Amino acid sequence: MSKYQKPTLTTRRLQPENLETPISFLETNTMPPELFYKRNHFSYPSLTYSNYWLPINGSVVTPKVFSLEEIAKLPAKTLKVILECAGNKRSYFEPKTYGEQWEKGGISQGYWTGVPLKTFLESTGITQTAKEVLVEGYDKGKRTDMKNEYPYARSLPLDKALHPDTLIAYEYNYHPIPFEHGYPLRLIVPSWYGMASVKWIKQISVISSEFKGPYQSVDYVYYPNKENEDNAFPVTKMNVNSTIQTPLNMEELNTGSHIIKGIAWTGVGSILKVEVSLDAGQTWIETDLQSPSDNYSWTEWSYEWSTYEAGEYTIMSKATDSFGRTQPTEAFWNQKGYGYHAIDQIKVKVE
Ligand SMILES: Nc1nc2c(c(=O)[nH]1)N[C@H]1C(S)=C(S)[C@@H](COP(=O)(O)O)O[C@H]1N2
Ligand SMILES: [Mo]
């Protein structure tokens, strides 16, 4: 590819900045930082790095503040982790739901390096009453549905906060995390939708109650009924999902051989199987999984399709994970349009 044919992010919104990854045009399995999707609720925060400290307080035995130098000396680990926005694919819900109309590029992955949150909590100790760990970002602003200003803040239940792979990350793909993605420190919560991975960490508080901030108890909640808030439950783990990267939707193809390829991922276990259908879901064929599926990153899959009959085709992909979860035919509709994971589909014309 010449340098004039570089893929770029697709703008969903300019202010605050929300940009979509060109998922069909990926040349590598990890996202270069300039193609990583961006999901922001507010304008970028301004913070001064010269006196950046990470405070850990609340229901802890010894409150502490850590400097970046101290954090850099703690034992770190690197994990290849997907971030997927809970609103990824929202534009495909029927009926439509309000919010950023993400297509298929609200997802990216790469190598995150950092220190387990657990290490910090072991260092401060937590009290008997500790229930959740609240992580607050430096960005804040107003919402359309409330009077006050709110920071972007989210809590994790203790077991997820103490999971050895929940990281306070400071590098992405072995470089300092780009500013737009949370420099100097962001939380990385593998397996959960992206909202959990708070950027630009301002402070961490261990709390003895249930956090009720708007990004916890208003947004990022599944409301399955159109008319009321009955049976609501929080958005946490990613659903099992897949996306066809090529061919493109509505592409015109010659008769002959074509590679159908894409990615598949899950928030529980690993991807066991990806099937494609070339006849709108009547019959399914198992694809080749290219990369072994580990628990936190996606699997590439492909199928070589030889087609000699002109016509219009609906191509579908369906992933199944090691917990037997599979993509449904119908999306699980919910008021705010989270967690879309119906079988992926595109149309092509062969001539
Ligand atoms: N401080 C802060 N953290 C945040 C957000 C935000 O707006 N502010 N957005 C969240 C959401 S909804 C997602 S999907 C991811 C997006 O991360 P990225 O912009 O690095 O892709 O960050 C999460 N962390
Ligand atoms: Mo998100």
Short mmCIF file of C-alpha atoms and ligand atoms in Angstrom, two decimals:
data_model
loop_
_atom_site.label_atom_id
_atom_site.label_comp_id
_atom_site.label_asym_id
_atom_site.label_seq_id
_atom_site.Cartn_x
_atom_site.Cartn_y
_atom_site.Cartn_z
CA MET A 1 0.00 0.00 0.00
CA SER A 2 1.35 3.43 -0.84
CA LYS A 3 1.37 6.13 1.78
CA TYR A 4 -1.56 7.82 0.07
CA GLN A 5 -3.83 4.88 0.81
CA LYS A 6 -3.70 4.86 4.58
CA PRO A 7 -6.93 3.97 6.35
CA THR A 8 -8.23 6.62 8.72
CA LEU A 9 -10.65 6.84 11.61
CA THR A 10 -14.30 7.61 10.81
CA THR A 11 -15.80 10.56 12.65
CA ARG A 12 -18.93 9.79 14.64
CA ARG A 13 -18.83 13.09 16.54
CA LEU A 14 -16.35 15.96 16.68
CA GLN A 15 -17.11 17.34 20.12
CA PRO A 16 -16.56 15.41 22.30
CA GLU A 17 -14.32 13.43 19.99
CA ASN A 18 -15.76 10.04 18.99
CA LEU A 19 -13.96 8.23 16.19
CA GLU A 20 -14.39 4.78 14.74
CA THR A 21 -11.66 2.29 13.78
CA PRO A 22 -11.54 1.30 10.06
CA ILE A 23 -12.11 -2.30 11.02
CA SER A 24 -12.31 -3.62 7.43
CA PHE A 25 -8.90 -2.26 6.50
CA LEU A 26 -6.73 -3.58 9.29
CA GLU A 27 -3.31 -4.75 8.22
CA THR A 28 -2.20 -5.94 11.61
CA ASN A 29 -3.76 -7.81 14.44
CA THR A 30 -2.99 -4.99 16.87
CA MET A 31 -4.13 -1.47 16.29
CA PRO A 32 -1.57 1.23 15.67
CA PRO A 33 -2.46 3.98 18.14
CA GLU A 34 -3.57 6.39 15.39
CA LEU A 35 -6.28 3.92 14.31
CA PHE A 36 -7.55 3.03 17.79
CA TYR A 37 -11.19 4.08 18.17
CA LYS A 38 -11.85 7.00 20.52
CA ARG A 39 -14.83 7.22 22.80
CA ASN A 40 -15.19 10.33 24.94
CA HIS A 41 -18.08 11.63 27.00
CA PHE A 42 -16.50 15.07 27.51
CA SER A 43 -13.85 17.38 26.13
CA TYR A 44 -10.35 16.19 26.80
CA PRO A 45 -9.25 17.10 30.34
CA SER A 46 -6.29 19.34 31.09
CA LEU A 47 -3.93 17.96 33.66
CA THR A 48 -0.42 18.83 34.69
CA TYR A 49 1.93 15.93 34.45
CA SER A 50 4.78 17.56 36.33
CA ASN A 51 2.95 16.99 39.60
CA TYR A 52 0.85 13.99 38.71
CA TRP A 53 0.13 11.72 41.66
CA LEU A 54 -2.18 8.76 41.99
CA PRO A 55 -4.08 8.87 45.31
CA ILE A 56 -5.67 5.75 46.75
CA ASN A 57 -8.05 6.48 49.59
CA GLY A 58 -11.39 5.61 51.17
CA SER A 59 -11.95 2.31 52.99
CA VAL A 60 -8.25 1.48 53.07
CA VAL A 61 -5.97 0.80 56.01
CA THR A 62 -3.28 3.26 54.86
CA PRO A 63 -4.19 5.86 52.24
CA LYS A 64 -1.30 6.46 49.85
CA VAL A 65 -0.26 8.55 46.88
CA PHE A 66 1.98 7.09 44.20
CA SER A 67 4.21 9.02 41.83
CA LEU A 68 4.69 7.84 38.25
CA GLU A 69 8.31 7.02 39.12
CA GLU A 70 7.19 4.77 41.96
CA ILE A 71 4.62 3.08 39.73
CA ALA A 72 7.21 2.46 37.02
CA LYS A 73 9.26 0.45 39.54
CA LEU A 74 6.41 -1.89 40.53
CA PRO A 75 6.17 -5.34 38.89
CA ALA A 76 4.26 -4.85 35.64
CA LYS A 77 2.60 -7.12 33.12
CA THR A 78 1.62 -6.79 29.47
CA LEU A 79 -1.66 -8.17 28.15
CA LYS A 80 -3.16 -8.12 24.68
CA VAL A 81 -6.61 -6.75 25.39
CA ILE A 82 -9.61 -5.72 23.31
CA LEU A 83 -11.51 -2.60 24.15
CA GLU A 84 -15.00 -2.67 22.70
CA CYS A 85 -17.45 0.13 23.29
CA ALA A 86 -20.73 -1.15 24.71
CA GLY A 87 -22.34 0.91 21.95
CA ASN A 88 -20.40 -0.83 19.16
CA LYS A 89 -22.84 -1.74 16.33
CA ARG A 90 -25.61 0.31 17.96
CA SER A 91 -26.71 1.59 14.55
CA TYR A 92 -27.96 -1.91 13.66
CA PHE A 93 -30.61 -2.09 16.39
CA GLU A 94 -34.22 -2.17 15.26
CA PRO A 95 -35.98 -0.16 16.49
CA LYS A 96 -33.15 2.39 16.59
CA THR A 97 -31.79 3.56 19.92
CA TYR A 98 -30.36 6.97 20.86
CA GLY A 99 -26.64 7.53 21.29
CA GLU A 100 -23.56 7.50 19.08
CA GLN A 101 -24.51 5.53 15.97
CA TRP A 102 -21.49 3.22 15.93
CA GLU A 103 -21.12 0.84 13.06
CA LYS A 104 -18.62 -1.99 13.44
CA GLY A 105 -15.49 -0.04 14.41
CA GLY A 106 -16.11 0.71 18.08
CA ILE A 107 -13.49 -1.90 18.87
CA SER A 108 -9.67 -2.10 18.88
CA GLN A 109 -6.97 -4.17 20.53
CA GLY A 110 -3.32 -4.01 21.44
CA TYR A 111 -0.76 -4.55 24.17
CA TRP A 112 -1.41 -2.77 27.44
CA THR A 113 1.32 -2.66 30.08
CA GLY A 114 0.74 -1.75 33.67
CA VAL A 115 0.61 -2.72 37.31
CA PRO A 116 -2.31 -4.80 38.61
CA LEU A 117 -4.75 -2.66 40.61
CA LYS A 118 -4.50 -5.48 43.15
CA THR A 119 -0.86 -4.54 43.84
CA PHE A 120 -1.93 -1.03 44.89
CA LEU A 121 -4.81 -2.28 47.02
CA GLU A 122 -2.55 -4.77 48.76
CA SER A 123 -0.14 -1.97 49.47
CA THR A 124 -2.79 0.27 51.08
CA GLY A 125 -4.79 -2.61 52.54
CA ILE A 126 -8.57 -2.56 52.39
CA THR A 127 -10.93 -2.53 55.33
CA GLN A 128 -13.56 -5.15 56.17
CA THR A 129 -16.37 -2.91 54.94
CA ALA A 130 -14.86 -2.47 51.45
CA LYS A 131 -17.36 -3.24 48.72
CA GLU A 132 -16.33 -1.57 45.47
CA VAL A 133 -13.36 0.26 44.00
CA LEU A 134 -14.22 3.60 42.45
CA VAL A 135 -11.99 5.01 39.72
CA GLU A 136 -12.42 8.66 38.76
CA GLY A 137 -11.12 10.27 35.58
CA TYR A 138 -9.94 13.88 35.18
CA ASP A 139 -12.59 14.67 32.56
CA LYS A 140 -15.96 16.04 33.61
CA GLY A 141 -18.95 17.92 32.33
CA LYS A 142 -22.69 18.28 32.14
CA ARG A 143 -25.21 15.72 30.95
CA THR A 144 -28.42 16.42 29.12
CA ASP A 145 -30.52 14.74 31.83
CA MET A 146 -29.03 16.20 35.05
CA LYS A 147 -28.19 19.55 36.56
CA ASN A 148 -24.75 19.09 38.07
CA GLU A 149 -21.37 18.49 36.54
CA TYR A 150 -20.11 14.95 36.84
CA PRO A 151 -16.69 13.44 36.36
CA TYR A 152 -16.37 10.27 34.33
CA ALA A 153 -16.20 7.74 37.17
CA ARG A 154 -16.96 4.04 37.45
CA SER A 155 -16.70 1.42 40.15
CA LEU A 156 -15.71 -2.24 40.02
CA PRO A 157 -16.89 -4.94 42.40
CA LEU A 158 -14.06 -6.12 44.67
CA ASP A 159 -13.51 -9.42 42.88
CA LYS A 160 -12.97 -7.72 39.50
CA ALA A 161 -10.83 -4.96 41.08
CA LEU A 162 -8.63 -7.63 42.69
CA HIS A 163 -8.39 -9.77 39.55
CA PRO A 164 -4.67 -10.02 38.69
CA ASP A 165 -5.34 -8.89 35.08
CA THR A 166 -7.16 -5.67 35.98
CA LEU A 167 -4.40 -3.15 35.33
CA ILE A 168 -3.44 0.42 36.01
CA ALA A 169 -1.85 0.78 32.59
CA TYR A 170 0.79 3.26 31.47
CA GLU A 171 1.83 1.87 28.06
CA TYR A 172 0.02 0.97 24.87
CA ASN A 173 1.96 -1.12 22.35
CA TYR A 174 5.09 -0.52 24.42
CA HIS A 175 4.89 3.29 24.30
CA PRO A 176 3.38 5.70 26.83
CA ILE A 177 -0.41 5.65 26.39
CA PRO A 178 -1.39 8.36 23.88
CA PHE A 179 -3.07 11.32 25.57
CA GLU A 180 -6.48 10.68 23.95
CA HIS A 181 -6.45 7.16 25.34
CA GLY A 182 -5.75 8.10 28.95
CA TYR A 183 -2.18 9.28 29.50
CA PRO A 184 -0.55 8.99 31.96
CA LEU A 185 -2.62 6.23 33.61
CA ARG A 186 -5.78 4.41 32.63
CA LEU A 187 -7.60 1.42 33.97
CA ILE A 188 -7.73 -1.68 31.77
CA VAL A 189 -10.49 -4.13 32.63
CA PRO A 190 -10.09 -7.15 30.34
CA SER A 191 -13.28 -8.94 29.20
CA TRP A 192 -15.58 -6.06 30.12
CA TYR A 193 -16.96 -3.51 27.70
CA GLY A 194 -14.81 -0.41 27.31
CA MET A 195 -16.74 1.88 29.66
CA ALA A 196 -15.05 0.13 32.60
CA SER A 197 -11.55 1.11 31.46
CA VAL A 198 -11.45 4.64 32.92
CA LYS A 199 -8.96 7.01 31.24
CA TRP A 200 -6.85 9.80 32.87
CA ILE A 201 -7.13 8.38 36.39
CA LYS A 202 -7.44 11.13 39.01
CA GLN A 203 -8.00 9.02 42.07
CA ILE A 204 -9.01 5.59 43.26
CA SER A 205 -11.31 5.22 46.26
CA VAL A 206 -12.29 2.03 47.99
CA ILE A 207 -15.93 2.46 48.97
CA SER A 208 -18.25 0.63 51.35
CA SER A 209 -21.42 1.26 49.39
CA GLU A 210 -22.74 0.82 45.88
CA PHE A 211 -21.56 3.61 43.59
CA LYS A 212 -24.49 5.39 41.96
CA GLY A 213 -22.81 7.84 39.57
CA PRO A 214 -24.56 8.43 36.25
CA TYR A 215 -22.05 6.40 34.21
CA GLN A 216 -22.75 3.49 36.53
CA SER A 217 -26.44 3.59 37.35
CA VAL A 218 -28.05 5.56 34.49
CA ASP A 219 -25.81 4.76 31.53
CA TYR A 220 -24.25 1.35 30.95
CA VAL A 221 -27.35 -0.39 32.21
CA TYR A 222 -29.42 -2.74 30.04
CA TYR A 223 -33.08 -1.71 30.07
CA PRO A 224 -34.74 -4.54 28.12
CA ASN A 225 -38.24 -2.99 28.08
CA LYS A 226 -39.19 -0.10 25.88
CA GLU A 227 -41.75 1.36 28.27
CA ASN A 228 -40.16 1.04 31.71
CA GLU A 229 -36.97 0.26 33.61
CA ASP A 230 -38.00 -3.19 34.83
CA ASN A 231 -35.47 -6.02 34.77
CA ALA A 232 -32.55 -3.65 34.35
CA PHE A 233 -29.04 -5.04 34.82
CA PRO A 234 -25.55 -3.56 34.49
CA VAL A 235 -23.38 -3.80 31.38
CA THR A 236 -20.24 -5.76 32.26
CA LYS A 237 -18.68 -8.59 30.20
CA MET A 238 -18.50 -8.45 26.41
CA ASN A 239 -20.90 -10.67 24.52
CA VAL A 240 -19.68 -13.29 22.06
CA ASN A 241 -19.44 -11.51 18.72
CA SER A 242 -17.93 -11.48 15.23
CA THR A 243 -17.45 -9.02 12.39
CA ILE A 244 -16.90 -9.68 8.70
CA GLN A 245 -14.02 -7.50 7.46
CA THR A 246 -13.96 -8.52 3.81
CA PRO A 247 -15.74 -8.49 1.46
CA LEU A 248 -17.29 -5.11 2.18
CA ASN A 249 -21.01 -4.71 2.56
CA MET A 250 -22.64 -4.23 -0.88
CA GLU A 251 -19.41 -5.07 -2.71
CA GLU A 252 -19.57 -6.30 -6.30
CA LEU A 253 -17.48 -9.41 -6.92
CA ASN A 254 -16.45 -11.42 -9.92
CA THR A 255 -17.26 -15.09 -10.07
CA GLY A 256 -14.34 -17.11 -8.75
CA SER A 257 -12.56 -17.44 -5.46
CA HIS A 258 -12.84 -14.90 -2.63
CA ILE A 259 -11.54 -14.84 0.89
CA ILE A 260 -14.20 -14.08 3.47
CA LYS A 261 -12.46 -12.99 6.63
CA GLY A 262 -13.08 -11.31 9.92
CA ILE A 263 -12.61 -11.27 13.66
CA ALA A 264 -14.43 -12.93 16.56
CA TRP A 265 -14.23 -12.23 20.28
CA THR A 266 -15.90 -12.87 23.62
CA GLY A 267 -15.81 -11.64 27.21
CA VAL A 268 -16.05 -15.17 28.61
CA GLY A 269 -13.54 -17.91 27.85
CA SER A 270 -12.23 -18.09 24.30
CA ILE A 271 -13.56 -18.41 20.75
CA LEU A 272 -14.04 -22.05 19.79
CA LYS A 273 -15.74 -21.81 16.45
CA VAL A 274 -16.74 -19.29 13.78
CA GLU A 275 -19.18 -20.31 11.06
CA VAL A 276 -20.19 -18.50 7.92
CA SER A 277 -23.35 -18.79 5.91
CA LEU A 278 -23.56 -17.91 2.21
CA ASP A 279 -27.29 -18.44 1.94
CA ALA A 280 -28.70 -16.02 4.53
CA GLY A 281 -28.43 -18.46 7.40
CA GLN A 282 -29.88 -21.67 5.97
CA THR A 283 -26.60 -23.59 6.06
CA TRP A 284 -23.40 -22.93 7.99
CA ILE A 285 -19.77 -23.78 7.23
CA GLU A 286 -16.97 -23.78 9.78
CA THR A 287 -14.14 -21.32 9.04
CA ASP A 288 -10.41 -21.60 9.78
CA LEU A 289 -9.33 -19.83 12.93
CA GLN A 290 -6.08 -18.06 12.12
CA SER A 291 -4.77 -16.95 15.45
CA PRO A 292 -5.23 -18.97 18.60
CA SER A 293 -7.85 -17.35 20.78
CA ASP A 294 -6.61 -16.27 24.17
CA ASN A 295 -9.04 -14.87 26.65
CA TYR A 296 -8.70 -11.15 26.07
CA SER A 297 -8.03 -10.64 22.36
CA TRP A 298 -9.82 -11.43 19.14
CA THR A 299 -9.43 -14.38 16.82
CA GLU A 300 -9.01 -13.92 13.08
CA TRP A 301 -10.99 -16.31 10.92
CA SER A 302 -11.27 -16.88 7.19
CA TYR A 303 -13.00 -18.99 4.59
CA GLU A 304 -12.19 -19.37 0.91
CA TRP A 305 -15.39 -19.04 -1.07
CA SER A 306 -15.59 -20.22 -4.67
CA THR A 307 -18.64 -18.89 -6.36
CA TYR A 308 -19.61 -19.48 -9.96
CA GLU A 309 -23.23 -18.47 -9.85
CA ALA A 310 -24.08 -14.84 -10.42
CA GLY A 311 -26.56 -13.34 -8.03
CA GLU A 312 -27.00 -11.54 -4.73
CA TYR A 313 -25.72 -13.24 -1.59
CA THR A 314 -26.20 -12.57 2.11
CA ILE A 315 -23.04 -13.58 3.93
CA MET A 316 -23.25 -14.11 7.68
CA SER A 317 -20.80 -14.91 10.46
CA LYS A 318 -21.54 -16.54 13.80
CA ALA A 319 -19.08 -17.11 16.64
CA THR A 320 -19.32 -19.59 19.52
CA ASP A 321 -17.21 -19.38 22.68
CA SER A 322 -15.87 -22.00 25.06
CA PHE A 323 -18.83 -21.40 27.38
CA GLY A 324 -21.20 -22.43 24.59
CA ARG A 325 -22.41 -18.87 24.08
CA THR A 326 -23.26 -18.14 20.48
CA GLN A 327 -24.50 -15.15 18.51
CA PRO A 328 -28.28 -14.88 18.30
CA THR A 329 -30.22 -14.28 15.09
CA GLU A 330 -32.05 -11.36 16.73
CA ALA A 331 -30.19 -8.72 18.70
CA PHE A 332 -31.04 -8.37 22.38
CA TRP A 333 -32.81 -5.03 22.17
CA ASN A 334 -32.40 -2.62 25.06
CA GLN A 335 -33.28 1.06 25.48
CA LYS A 336 -29.75 2.42 25.33
CA GLY A 337 -28.54 0.12 22.58
CA TYR A 338 -25.72 -1.73 24.35
CA GLY A 339 -24.07 -5.06 23.63
CA TYR A 340 -25.28 -5.63 20.05
CA HIS A 341 -24.07 -9.09 19.11
CA ALA A 342 -26.53 -10.56 16.62
CA ILE A 343 -25.05 -12.66 13.80
CA ASP A 344 -23.07 -10.34 11.53
CA GLN A 345 -24.22 -9.95 7.96
CA ILE A 346 -23.32 -8.29 4.69
CA LYS A 347 -24.64 -8.45 1.14
CA VAL A 348 -22.60 -8.89 -2.01
CA LYS A 349 -23.40 -9.17 -5.68
CA VAL A 350 -21.56 -11.72 -7.80
CA GLU A 351 -21.53 -11.05 -11.55
N1 LIG B 1 -12.16 9.22 31.76
C1 LIG B 1 -12.86 8.58 30.82
N2 LIG B 1 -12.67 7.27 30.66
C2 LIG B 1 -13.37 6.60 29.71
C3 LIG B 1 -14.33 7.25 28.90
C4 LIG B 1 -14.51 8.64 29.07
O1 LIG B 1 -15.30 9.30 28.38
N3 LIG B 1 -13.75 9.28 30.04
N4 LIG B 1 -15.05 6.51 27.97
C5 LIG B 1 -15.14 5.08 28.25
C6 LIG B 1 -15.72 4.32 27.14
S1 LIG B 1 -17.41 4.31 27.01
C7 LIG B 1 -14.94 3.56 26.30
S2 LIG B 1 -15.64 2.57 25.13
C8 LIG B 1 -13.47 3.58 26.39
C9 LIG B 1 -12.85 4.07 25.08
O2 LIG B 1 -11.47 4.12 25.18
P1 LIG B 1 -10.61 4.79 24.01
O3 LIG B 1 -11.15 6.18 23.78
O4 LIG B 1 -9.21 4.75 24.48
O5 LIG B 1 -10.83 3.93 22.81
O6 LIG B 1 -13.00 4.43 27.43
C10 LIG B 1 -13.79 4.47 28.60
N5 LIG B 1 -13.12 5.27 29.58
MO MO B 2 -18.01 2.89 25.35
#
